[in-house]
Coordinates of C-alpha atoms (C1' of nucleotides) in Angstrom, one line a residue:
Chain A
X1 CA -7.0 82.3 75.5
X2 CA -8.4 81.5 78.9
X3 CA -6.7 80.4 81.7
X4 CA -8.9 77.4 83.7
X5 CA -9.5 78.1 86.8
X6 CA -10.2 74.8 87.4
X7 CA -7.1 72.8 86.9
X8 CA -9.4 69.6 87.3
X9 CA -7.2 67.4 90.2
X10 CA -5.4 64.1 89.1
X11 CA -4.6 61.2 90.9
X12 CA -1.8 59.3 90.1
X13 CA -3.4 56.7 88.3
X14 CA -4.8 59.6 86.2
X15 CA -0.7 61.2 85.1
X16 CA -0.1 57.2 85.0
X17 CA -2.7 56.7 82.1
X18 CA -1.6 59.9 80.8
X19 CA 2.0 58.8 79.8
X20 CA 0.6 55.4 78.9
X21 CA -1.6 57.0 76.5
X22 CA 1.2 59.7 75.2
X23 CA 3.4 56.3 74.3
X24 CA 0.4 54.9 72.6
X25 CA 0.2 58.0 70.9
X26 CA 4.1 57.9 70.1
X27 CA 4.2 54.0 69.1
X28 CA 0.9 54.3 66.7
X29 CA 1.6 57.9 65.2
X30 CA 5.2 56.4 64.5
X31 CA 3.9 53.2 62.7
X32 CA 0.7 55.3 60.8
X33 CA 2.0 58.8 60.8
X34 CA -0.6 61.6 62.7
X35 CA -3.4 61.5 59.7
X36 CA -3.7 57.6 59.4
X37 CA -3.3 57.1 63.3
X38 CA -7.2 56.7 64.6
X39 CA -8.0 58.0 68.1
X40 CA -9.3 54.0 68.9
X41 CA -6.4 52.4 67.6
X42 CA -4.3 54.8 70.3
X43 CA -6.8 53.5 73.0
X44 CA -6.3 49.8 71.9
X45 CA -2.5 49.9 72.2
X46 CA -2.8 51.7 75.5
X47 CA -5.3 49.2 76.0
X48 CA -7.9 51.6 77.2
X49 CA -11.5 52.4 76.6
X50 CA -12.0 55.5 73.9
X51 CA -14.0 57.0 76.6
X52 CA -11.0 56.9 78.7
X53 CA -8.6 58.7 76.3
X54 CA -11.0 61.3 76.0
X55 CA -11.1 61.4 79.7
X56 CA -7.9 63.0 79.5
X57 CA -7.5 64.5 75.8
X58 CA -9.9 66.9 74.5
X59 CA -9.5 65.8 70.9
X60 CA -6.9 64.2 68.9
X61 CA -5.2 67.2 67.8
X62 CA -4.3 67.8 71.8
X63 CA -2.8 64.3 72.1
X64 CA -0.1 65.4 69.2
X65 CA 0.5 68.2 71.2
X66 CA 1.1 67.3 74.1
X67 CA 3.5 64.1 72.9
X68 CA 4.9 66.9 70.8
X69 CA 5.4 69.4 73.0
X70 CA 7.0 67.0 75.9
X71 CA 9.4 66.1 72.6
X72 CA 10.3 69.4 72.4
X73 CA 11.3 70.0 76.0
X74 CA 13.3 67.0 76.0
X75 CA 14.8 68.1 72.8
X76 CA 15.7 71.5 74.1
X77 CA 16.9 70.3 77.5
X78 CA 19.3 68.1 75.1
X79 CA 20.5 70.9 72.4
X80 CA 20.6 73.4 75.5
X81 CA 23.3 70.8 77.3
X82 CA 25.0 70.9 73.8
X83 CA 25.4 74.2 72.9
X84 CA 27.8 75.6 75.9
X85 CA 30.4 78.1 75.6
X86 CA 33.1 75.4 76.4
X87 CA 31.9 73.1 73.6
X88 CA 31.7 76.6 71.5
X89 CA 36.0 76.9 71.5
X90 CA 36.4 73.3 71.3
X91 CA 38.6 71.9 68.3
X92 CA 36.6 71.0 65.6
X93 CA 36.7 67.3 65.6
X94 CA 35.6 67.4 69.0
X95 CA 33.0 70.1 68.7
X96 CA 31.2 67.8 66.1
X97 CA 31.3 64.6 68.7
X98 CA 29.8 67.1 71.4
X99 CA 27.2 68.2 69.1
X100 CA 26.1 65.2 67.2
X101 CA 26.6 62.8 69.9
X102 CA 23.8 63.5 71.8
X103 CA 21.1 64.4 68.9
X104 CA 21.5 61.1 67.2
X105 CA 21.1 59.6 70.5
X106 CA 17.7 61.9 71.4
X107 CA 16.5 60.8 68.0
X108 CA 17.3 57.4 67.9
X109 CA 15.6 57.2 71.5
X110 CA 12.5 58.8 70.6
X111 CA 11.7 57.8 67.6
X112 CA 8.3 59.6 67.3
X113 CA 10.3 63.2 67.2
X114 CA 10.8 62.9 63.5
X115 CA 7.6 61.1 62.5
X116 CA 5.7 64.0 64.2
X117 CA 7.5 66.9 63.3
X118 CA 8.5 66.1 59.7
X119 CA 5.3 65.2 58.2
X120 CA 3.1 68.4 56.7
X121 CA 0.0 66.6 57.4
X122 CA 0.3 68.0 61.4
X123 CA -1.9 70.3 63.1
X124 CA -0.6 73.6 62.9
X125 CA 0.2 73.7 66.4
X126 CA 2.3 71.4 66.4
X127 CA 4.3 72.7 63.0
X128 CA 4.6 76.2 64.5
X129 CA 6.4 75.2 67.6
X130 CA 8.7 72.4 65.4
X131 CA 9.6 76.0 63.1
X132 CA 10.3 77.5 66.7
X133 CA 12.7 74.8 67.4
X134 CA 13.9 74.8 63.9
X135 CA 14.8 78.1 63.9
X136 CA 16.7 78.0 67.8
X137 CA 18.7 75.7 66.7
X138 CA 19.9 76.6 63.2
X139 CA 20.7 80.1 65.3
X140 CA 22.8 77.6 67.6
X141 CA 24.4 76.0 65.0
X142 CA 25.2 79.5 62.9
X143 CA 26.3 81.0 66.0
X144 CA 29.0 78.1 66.7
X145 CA 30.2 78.1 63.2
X146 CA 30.6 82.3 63.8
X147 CA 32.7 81.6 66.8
X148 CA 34.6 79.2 65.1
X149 CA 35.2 80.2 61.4
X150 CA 38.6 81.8 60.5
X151 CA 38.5 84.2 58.4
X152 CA 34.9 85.3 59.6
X153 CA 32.1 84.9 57.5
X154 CA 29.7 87.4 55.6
X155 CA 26.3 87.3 56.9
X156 CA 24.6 85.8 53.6
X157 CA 27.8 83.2 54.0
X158 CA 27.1 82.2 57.5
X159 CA 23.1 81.8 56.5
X160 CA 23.9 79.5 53.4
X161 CA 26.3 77.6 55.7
X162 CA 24.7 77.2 59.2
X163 CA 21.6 76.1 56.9
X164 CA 23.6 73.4 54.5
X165 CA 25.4 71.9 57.7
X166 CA 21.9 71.5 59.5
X167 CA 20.4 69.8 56.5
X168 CA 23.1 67.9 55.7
X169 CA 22.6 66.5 59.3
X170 CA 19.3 65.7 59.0
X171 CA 19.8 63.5 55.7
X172 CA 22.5 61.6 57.8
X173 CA 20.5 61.3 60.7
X174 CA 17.5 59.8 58.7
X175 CA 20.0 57.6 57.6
X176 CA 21.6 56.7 60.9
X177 CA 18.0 56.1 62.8
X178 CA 16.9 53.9 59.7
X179 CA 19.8 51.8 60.0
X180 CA 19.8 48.5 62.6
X181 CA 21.0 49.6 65.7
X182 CA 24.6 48.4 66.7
X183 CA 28.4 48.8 64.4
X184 CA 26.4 49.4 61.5
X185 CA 24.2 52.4 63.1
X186 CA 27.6 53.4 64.9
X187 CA 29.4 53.2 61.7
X188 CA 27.0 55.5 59.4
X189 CA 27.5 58.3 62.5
X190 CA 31.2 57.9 62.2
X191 CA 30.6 58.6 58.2
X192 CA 28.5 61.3 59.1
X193 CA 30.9 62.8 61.5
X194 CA 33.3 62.4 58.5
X195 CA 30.8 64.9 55.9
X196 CA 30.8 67.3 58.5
X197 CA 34.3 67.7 59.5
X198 CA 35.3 67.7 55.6
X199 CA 32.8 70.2 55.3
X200 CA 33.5 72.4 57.7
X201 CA 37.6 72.2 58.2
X202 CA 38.4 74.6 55.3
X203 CA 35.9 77.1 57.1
X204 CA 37.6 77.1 60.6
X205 CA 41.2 75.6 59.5
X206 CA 41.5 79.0 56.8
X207 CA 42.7 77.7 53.9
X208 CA 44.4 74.5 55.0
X209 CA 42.9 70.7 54.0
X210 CA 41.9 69.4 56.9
X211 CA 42.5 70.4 61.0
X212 CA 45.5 68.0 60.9
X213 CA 47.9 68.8 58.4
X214 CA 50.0 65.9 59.9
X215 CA 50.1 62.5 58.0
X216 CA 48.3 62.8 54.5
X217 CA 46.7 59.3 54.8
X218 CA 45.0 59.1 58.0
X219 CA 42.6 56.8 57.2
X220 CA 42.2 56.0 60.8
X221 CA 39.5 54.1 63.1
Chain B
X1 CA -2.7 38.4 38.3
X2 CA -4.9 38.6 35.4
X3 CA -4.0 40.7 32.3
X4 CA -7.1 42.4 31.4
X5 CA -8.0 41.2 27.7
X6 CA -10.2 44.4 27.0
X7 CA -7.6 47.6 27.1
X8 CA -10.5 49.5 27.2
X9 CA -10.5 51.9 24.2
X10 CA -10.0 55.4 24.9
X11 CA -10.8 58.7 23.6
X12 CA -8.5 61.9 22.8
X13 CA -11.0 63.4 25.7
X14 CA -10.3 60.8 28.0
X15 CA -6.7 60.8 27.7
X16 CA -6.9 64.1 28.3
X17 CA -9.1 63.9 31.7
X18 CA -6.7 61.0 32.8
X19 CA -3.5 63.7 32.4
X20 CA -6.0 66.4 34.2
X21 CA -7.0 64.0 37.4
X22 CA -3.3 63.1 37.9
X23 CA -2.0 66.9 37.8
X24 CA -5.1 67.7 40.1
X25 CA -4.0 64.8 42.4
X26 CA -0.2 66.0 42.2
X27 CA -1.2 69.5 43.7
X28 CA -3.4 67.6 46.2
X29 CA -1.1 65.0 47.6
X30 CA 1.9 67.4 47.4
X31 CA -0.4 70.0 49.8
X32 CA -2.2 67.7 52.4
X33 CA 0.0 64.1 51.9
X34 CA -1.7 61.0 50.8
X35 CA -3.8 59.9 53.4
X36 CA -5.6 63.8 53.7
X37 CA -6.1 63.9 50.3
X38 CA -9.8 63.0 49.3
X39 CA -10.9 61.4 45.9
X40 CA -13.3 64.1 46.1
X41 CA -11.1 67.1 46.5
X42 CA -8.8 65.6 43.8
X43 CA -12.0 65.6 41.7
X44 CA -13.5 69.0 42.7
X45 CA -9.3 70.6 41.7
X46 CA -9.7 68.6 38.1
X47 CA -12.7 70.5 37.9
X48 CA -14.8 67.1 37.4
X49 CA -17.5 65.3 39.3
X50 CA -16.7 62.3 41.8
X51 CA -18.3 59.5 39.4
X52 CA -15.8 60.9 36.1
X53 CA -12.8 60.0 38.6
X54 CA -13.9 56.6 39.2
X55 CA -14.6 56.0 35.6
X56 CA -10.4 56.1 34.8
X57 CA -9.6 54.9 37.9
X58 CA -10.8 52.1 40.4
X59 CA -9.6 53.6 43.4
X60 CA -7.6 56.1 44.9
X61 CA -4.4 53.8 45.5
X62 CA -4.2 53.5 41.7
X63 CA -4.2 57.1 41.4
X64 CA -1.0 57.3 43.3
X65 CA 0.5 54.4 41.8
X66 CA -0.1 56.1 38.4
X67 CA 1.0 59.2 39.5
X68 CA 4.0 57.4 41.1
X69 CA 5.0 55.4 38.5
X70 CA 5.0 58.3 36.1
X71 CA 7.4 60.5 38.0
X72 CA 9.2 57.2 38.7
X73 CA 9.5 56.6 35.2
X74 CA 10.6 59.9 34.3
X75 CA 13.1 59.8 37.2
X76 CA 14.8 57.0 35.5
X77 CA 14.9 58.5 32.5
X78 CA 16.7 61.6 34.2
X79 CA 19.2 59.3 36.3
X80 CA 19.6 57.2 32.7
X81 CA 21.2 60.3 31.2
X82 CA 23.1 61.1 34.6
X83 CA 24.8 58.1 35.2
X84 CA 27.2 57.3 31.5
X85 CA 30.2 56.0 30.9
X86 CA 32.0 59.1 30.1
X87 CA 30.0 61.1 33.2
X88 CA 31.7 58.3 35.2
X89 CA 35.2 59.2 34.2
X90 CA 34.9 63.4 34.5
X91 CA 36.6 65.1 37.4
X92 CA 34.9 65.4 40.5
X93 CA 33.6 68.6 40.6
X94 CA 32.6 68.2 37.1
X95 CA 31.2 65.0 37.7
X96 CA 29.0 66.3 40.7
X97 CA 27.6 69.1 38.5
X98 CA 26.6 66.4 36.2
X99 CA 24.9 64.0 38.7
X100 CA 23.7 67.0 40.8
X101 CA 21.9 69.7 38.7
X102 CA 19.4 66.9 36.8
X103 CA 18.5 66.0 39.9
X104 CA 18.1 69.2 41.7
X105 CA 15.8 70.0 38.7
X106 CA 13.4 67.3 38.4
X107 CA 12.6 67.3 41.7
X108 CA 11.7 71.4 41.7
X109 CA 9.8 70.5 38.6
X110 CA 7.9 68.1 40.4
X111 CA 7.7 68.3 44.1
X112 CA 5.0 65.6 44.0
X113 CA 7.4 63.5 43.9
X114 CA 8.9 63.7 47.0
X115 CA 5.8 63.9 48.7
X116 CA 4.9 61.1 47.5
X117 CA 7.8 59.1 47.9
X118 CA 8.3 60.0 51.4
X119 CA 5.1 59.4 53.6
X120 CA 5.1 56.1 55.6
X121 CA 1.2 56.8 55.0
X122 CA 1.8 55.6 51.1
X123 CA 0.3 52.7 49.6
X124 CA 2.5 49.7 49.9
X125 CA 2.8 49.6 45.9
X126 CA 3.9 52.8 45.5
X127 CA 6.7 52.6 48.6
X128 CA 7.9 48.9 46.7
X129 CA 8.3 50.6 43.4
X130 CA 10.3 53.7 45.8
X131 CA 12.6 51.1 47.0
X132 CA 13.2 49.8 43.7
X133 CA 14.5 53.4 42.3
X134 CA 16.2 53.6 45.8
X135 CA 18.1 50.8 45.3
X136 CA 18.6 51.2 41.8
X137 CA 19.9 55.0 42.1
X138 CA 22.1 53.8 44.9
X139 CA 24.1 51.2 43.2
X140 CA 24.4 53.9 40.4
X141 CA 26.4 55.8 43.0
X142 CA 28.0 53.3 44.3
X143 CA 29.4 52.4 41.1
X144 CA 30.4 55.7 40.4
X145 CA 32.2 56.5 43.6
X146 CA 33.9 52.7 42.7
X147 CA 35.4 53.8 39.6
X148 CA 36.5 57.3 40.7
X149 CA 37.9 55.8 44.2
X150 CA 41.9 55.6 44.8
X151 CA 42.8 53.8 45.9
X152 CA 39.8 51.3 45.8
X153 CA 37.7 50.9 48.9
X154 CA 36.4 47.3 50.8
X155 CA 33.2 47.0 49.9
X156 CA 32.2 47.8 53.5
X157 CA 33.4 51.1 52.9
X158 CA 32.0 51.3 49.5
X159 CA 28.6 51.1 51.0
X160 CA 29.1 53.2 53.7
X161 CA 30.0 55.7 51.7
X162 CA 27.2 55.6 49.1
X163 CA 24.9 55.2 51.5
X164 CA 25.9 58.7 53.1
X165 CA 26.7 60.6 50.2
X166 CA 22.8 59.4 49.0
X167 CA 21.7 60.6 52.3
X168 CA 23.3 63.9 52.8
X169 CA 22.3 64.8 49.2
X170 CA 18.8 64.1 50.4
X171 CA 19.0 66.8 53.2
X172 CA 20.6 69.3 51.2
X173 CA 17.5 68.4 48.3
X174 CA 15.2 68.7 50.8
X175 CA 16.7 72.9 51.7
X176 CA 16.8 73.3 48.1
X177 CA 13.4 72.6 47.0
X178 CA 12.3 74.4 50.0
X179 CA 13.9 77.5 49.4
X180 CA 12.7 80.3 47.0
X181 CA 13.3 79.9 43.2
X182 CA 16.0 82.2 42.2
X183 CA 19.3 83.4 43.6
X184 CA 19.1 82.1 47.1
X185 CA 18.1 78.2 45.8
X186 CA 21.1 78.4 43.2
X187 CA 23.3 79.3 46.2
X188 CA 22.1 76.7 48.2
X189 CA 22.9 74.4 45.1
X190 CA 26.2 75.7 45.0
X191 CA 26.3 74.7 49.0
X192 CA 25.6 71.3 48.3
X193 CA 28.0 71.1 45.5
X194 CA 30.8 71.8 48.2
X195 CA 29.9 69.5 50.9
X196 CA 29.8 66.7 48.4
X197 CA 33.1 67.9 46.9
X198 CA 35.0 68.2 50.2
X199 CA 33.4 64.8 51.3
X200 CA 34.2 62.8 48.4
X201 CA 37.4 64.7 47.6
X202 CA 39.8 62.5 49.6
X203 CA 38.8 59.4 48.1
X204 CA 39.0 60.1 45.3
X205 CA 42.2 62.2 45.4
X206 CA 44.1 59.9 47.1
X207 CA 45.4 62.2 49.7
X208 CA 44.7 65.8 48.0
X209 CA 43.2 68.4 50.0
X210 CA 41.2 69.2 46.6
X211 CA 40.6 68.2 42.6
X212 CA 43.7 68.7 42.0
X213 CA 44.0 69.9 38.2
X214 CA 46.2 67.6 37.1
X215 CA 44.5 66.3 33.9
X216 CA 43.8 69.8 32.2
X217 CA 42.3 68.5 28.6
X218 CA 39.5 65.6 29.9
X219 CA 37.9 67.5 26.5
X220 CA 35.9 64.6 25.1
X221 CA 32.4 64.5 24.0
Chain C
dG1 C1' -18.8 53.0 106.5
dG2 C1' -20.3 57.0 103.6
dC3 C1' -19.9 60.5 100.3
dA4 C1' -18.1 63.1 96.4
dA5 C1' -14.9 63.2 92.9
dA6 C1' -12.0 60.9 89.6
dT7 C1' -11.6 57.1 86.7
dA8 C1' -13.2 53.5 83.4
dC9 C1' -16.2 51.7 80.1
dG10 C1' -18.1 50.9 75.2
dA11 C1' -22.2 51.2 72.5
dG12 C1' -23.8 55.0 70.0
dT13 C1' -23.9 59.6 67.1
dG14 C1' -23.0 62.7 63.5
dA15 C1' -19.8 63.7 60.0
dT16 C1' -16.7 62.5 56.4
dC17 C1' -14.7 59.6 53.0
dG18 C1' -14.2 56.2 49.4
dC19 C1' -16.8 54.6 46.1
dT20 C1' -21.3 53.1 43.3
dC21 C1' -25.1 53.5 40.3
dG22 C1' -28.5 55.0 37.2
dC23 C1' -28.9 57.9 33.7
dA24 C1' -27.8 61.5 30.1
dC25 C1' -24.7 63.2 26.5
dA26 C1' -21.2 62.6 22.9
dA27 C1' -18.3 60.3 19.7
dT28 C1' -17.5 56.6 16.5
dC29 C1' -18.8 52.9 13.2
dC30 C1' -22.2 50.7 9.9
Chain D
dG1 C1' -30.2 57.4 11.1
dG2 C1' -29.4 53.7 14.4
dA3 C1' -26.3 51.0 17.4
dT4 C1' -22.6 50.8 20.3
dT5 C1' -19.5 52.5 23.4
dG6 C1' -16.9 56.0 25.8
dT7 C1' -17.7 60.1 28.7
dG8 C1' -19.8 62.9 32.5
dC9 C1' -22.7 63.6 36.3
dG10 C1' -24.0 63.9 41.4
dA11 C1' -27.0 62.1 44.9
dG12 C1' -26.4 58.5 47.8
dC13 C1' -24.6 54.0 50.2
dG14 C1' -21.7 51.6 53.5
dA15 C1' -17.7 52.0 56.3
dT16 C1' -14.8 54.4 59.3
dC17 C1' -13.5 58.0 62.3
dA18 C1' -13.5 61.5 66.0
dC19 C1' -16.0 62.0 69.7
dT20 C1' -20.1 61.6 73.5
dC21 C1' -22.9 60.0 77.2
dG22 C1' -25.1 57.3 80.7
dT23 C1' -23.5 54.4 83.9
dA24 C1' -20.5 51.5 86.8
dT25 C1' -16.3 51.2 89.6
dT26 C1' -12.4 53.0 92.3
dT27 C1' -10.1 56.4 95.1
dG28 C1' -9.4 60.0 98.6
dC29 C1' -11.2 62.0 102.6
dC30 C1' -14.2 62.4 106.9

DNA sequence: GGCAAATACGAGTGATCGCTCGCACAATCC
DNA sequence: GGATTGTGCGAGCGATCACTCGTATTTGCC
């Protein structure tokens, strides 16, 4: 609750060991998960003293935080690139590149995102601003699928929905960052791409199919 | 290893204790994860002292393999009755209600189970023995989506496609058991349902929009 | 160079956890 | 009843973990 008025001055070398020990942090939290992930072992792989880590941390629990938290931001810089009102009229095939595109890419990048803010064994810093997150983007996501859905949607519908797509993108994505980088990992975001645009056609198309009512076996790519 | 020649007679009582411990360690792990969770706590929720824990079981990693291959076992038993020869003829959205609702309801039933199955902080025994069902329930769907596709797929595609339609049921699972018993989960059931229908649809229906009720009498049983 | 602050170290401390052990009670068999 | 064995207890042991502290070194500034 209080501010410090001593905002203790850094040196470089000090914000230096500071991300080293963050992608410590990120490397052993990923391998161990948070709980299992000891405070030494972080030191080791940042090859650094424990003395030194707590140089700069105040306890474990603030290293998850911070990694966390730095996460976040680089999450929310990506979703707030993603969600623009250009990408909000786009056709649908496209709006689901523009979306999806760039999350599998965050996640596949950083790893440590989904180790940290999936497991329930987190402090509860960390899970409240994950359910922050969680909660900005579903609203994202329900307010795209509101722009784009033909006939509009009840509320309740437009919960149920915004909610099923979001999920339905996190069980592909697991899928996608588990699989070996390269055309097999390019491949599974193709078939995810596939889910959602079957999903969500008969939604913004009214009650056609698909978007393209052109040649009934596409079977493309 | 070694079979152990003794099977160590056991009472009614201890039987009993044994069923006790591994619902007190279900609660546990399902609450704080695997690594959290202390013999001690398990002990002190089964309402018994530290020692009576350690006489049924060695250590806690065989706690969690019991308690793993238990709700393994009984997941095979549920996918046994899901996955038949005449289940793998029904139409689609049939055939999803067959696969989908067993499985939707053993794992509300039990939530230990995905708990358990999920952590990268498991035992490795426990996260062998996952695989195992993983793989098994996996080329149960892949067999199924074999004999409903037209016209067949490659065997590339065959995988794929499994592999995704395994996945994105896992998301929507995962919103499922998390949301409240009642109305709003059967709803979110129902969700499912339709992105699995409108995903697998066009294989299977060549190049339908939907099921198209063609064959009106399947009436067998 | 000289000083103060920041950085680095790593053995050590207290707490917690997995697990043990000695002993007492209860059930079963003769 | 006596013998044997399963059941139950809980204080306590060794290991590990989060974290500290006294001290040595490096850096920024004059």
């Amino acid at each position: 609750m209080s501010e410090d008025p001593r905002p203790r001055r850094r040196q470089a070398r000090g914000e230096r060991r500071i991300s080293q020990l963050l992608q410590a942090a990120a490397d052993v939290f990923c391998a161990n998960g948070y709980t299992a992930a000891s405070t030494n072992a972080i030191a080791r792989e940042a090859k650094v003293s424990p003395g030194t880590l707590y140089q700069y941390f105040p306890n474990k629990e603030a290293i998850a935080i911070e990694l966390g938290g730095r996460l976040i931001h680089q999450m929310r810089e990506t979703h707030g690139q993603v969600f623009t009102p250009e990408n909000l009229s786009l056709p649908l095939p496209e709006l689901i590149d523009a979306v999806l595109d760039p999350m599998v890419e965050f996640n596949c990048a950083n790893p440590a995102f989904l180790a940290l803010m999936h497991g329930s064994e987190v402090p509860g810093r960390i899970a409240e601003e994950h359910d922050e997150l969680h909660a900005s983007l579903l609203s994202q996501v329900r307010e795209t699928i509101r722009a784009q859905a033909v006939p509009p949607l009840s509320p309740e519908e437009l919960d149920r929905v915004a909610d099923m797509a979001f999920a339905v993108f996190k069980g592909g994505l697991a899928l996608i960052v588990a699989a070996p980088e390269g055309p097999v990992r390019d491949a599974a975001v193709a078939e995810l791409k596939k889910v959602m645009l079957r999903y969500l056609s008969p939604i913004v198309g009214g009650a056609g199919p698909g978007t393209d009512p052109a040649a009934p076996a596409p079977a493309a790519l």
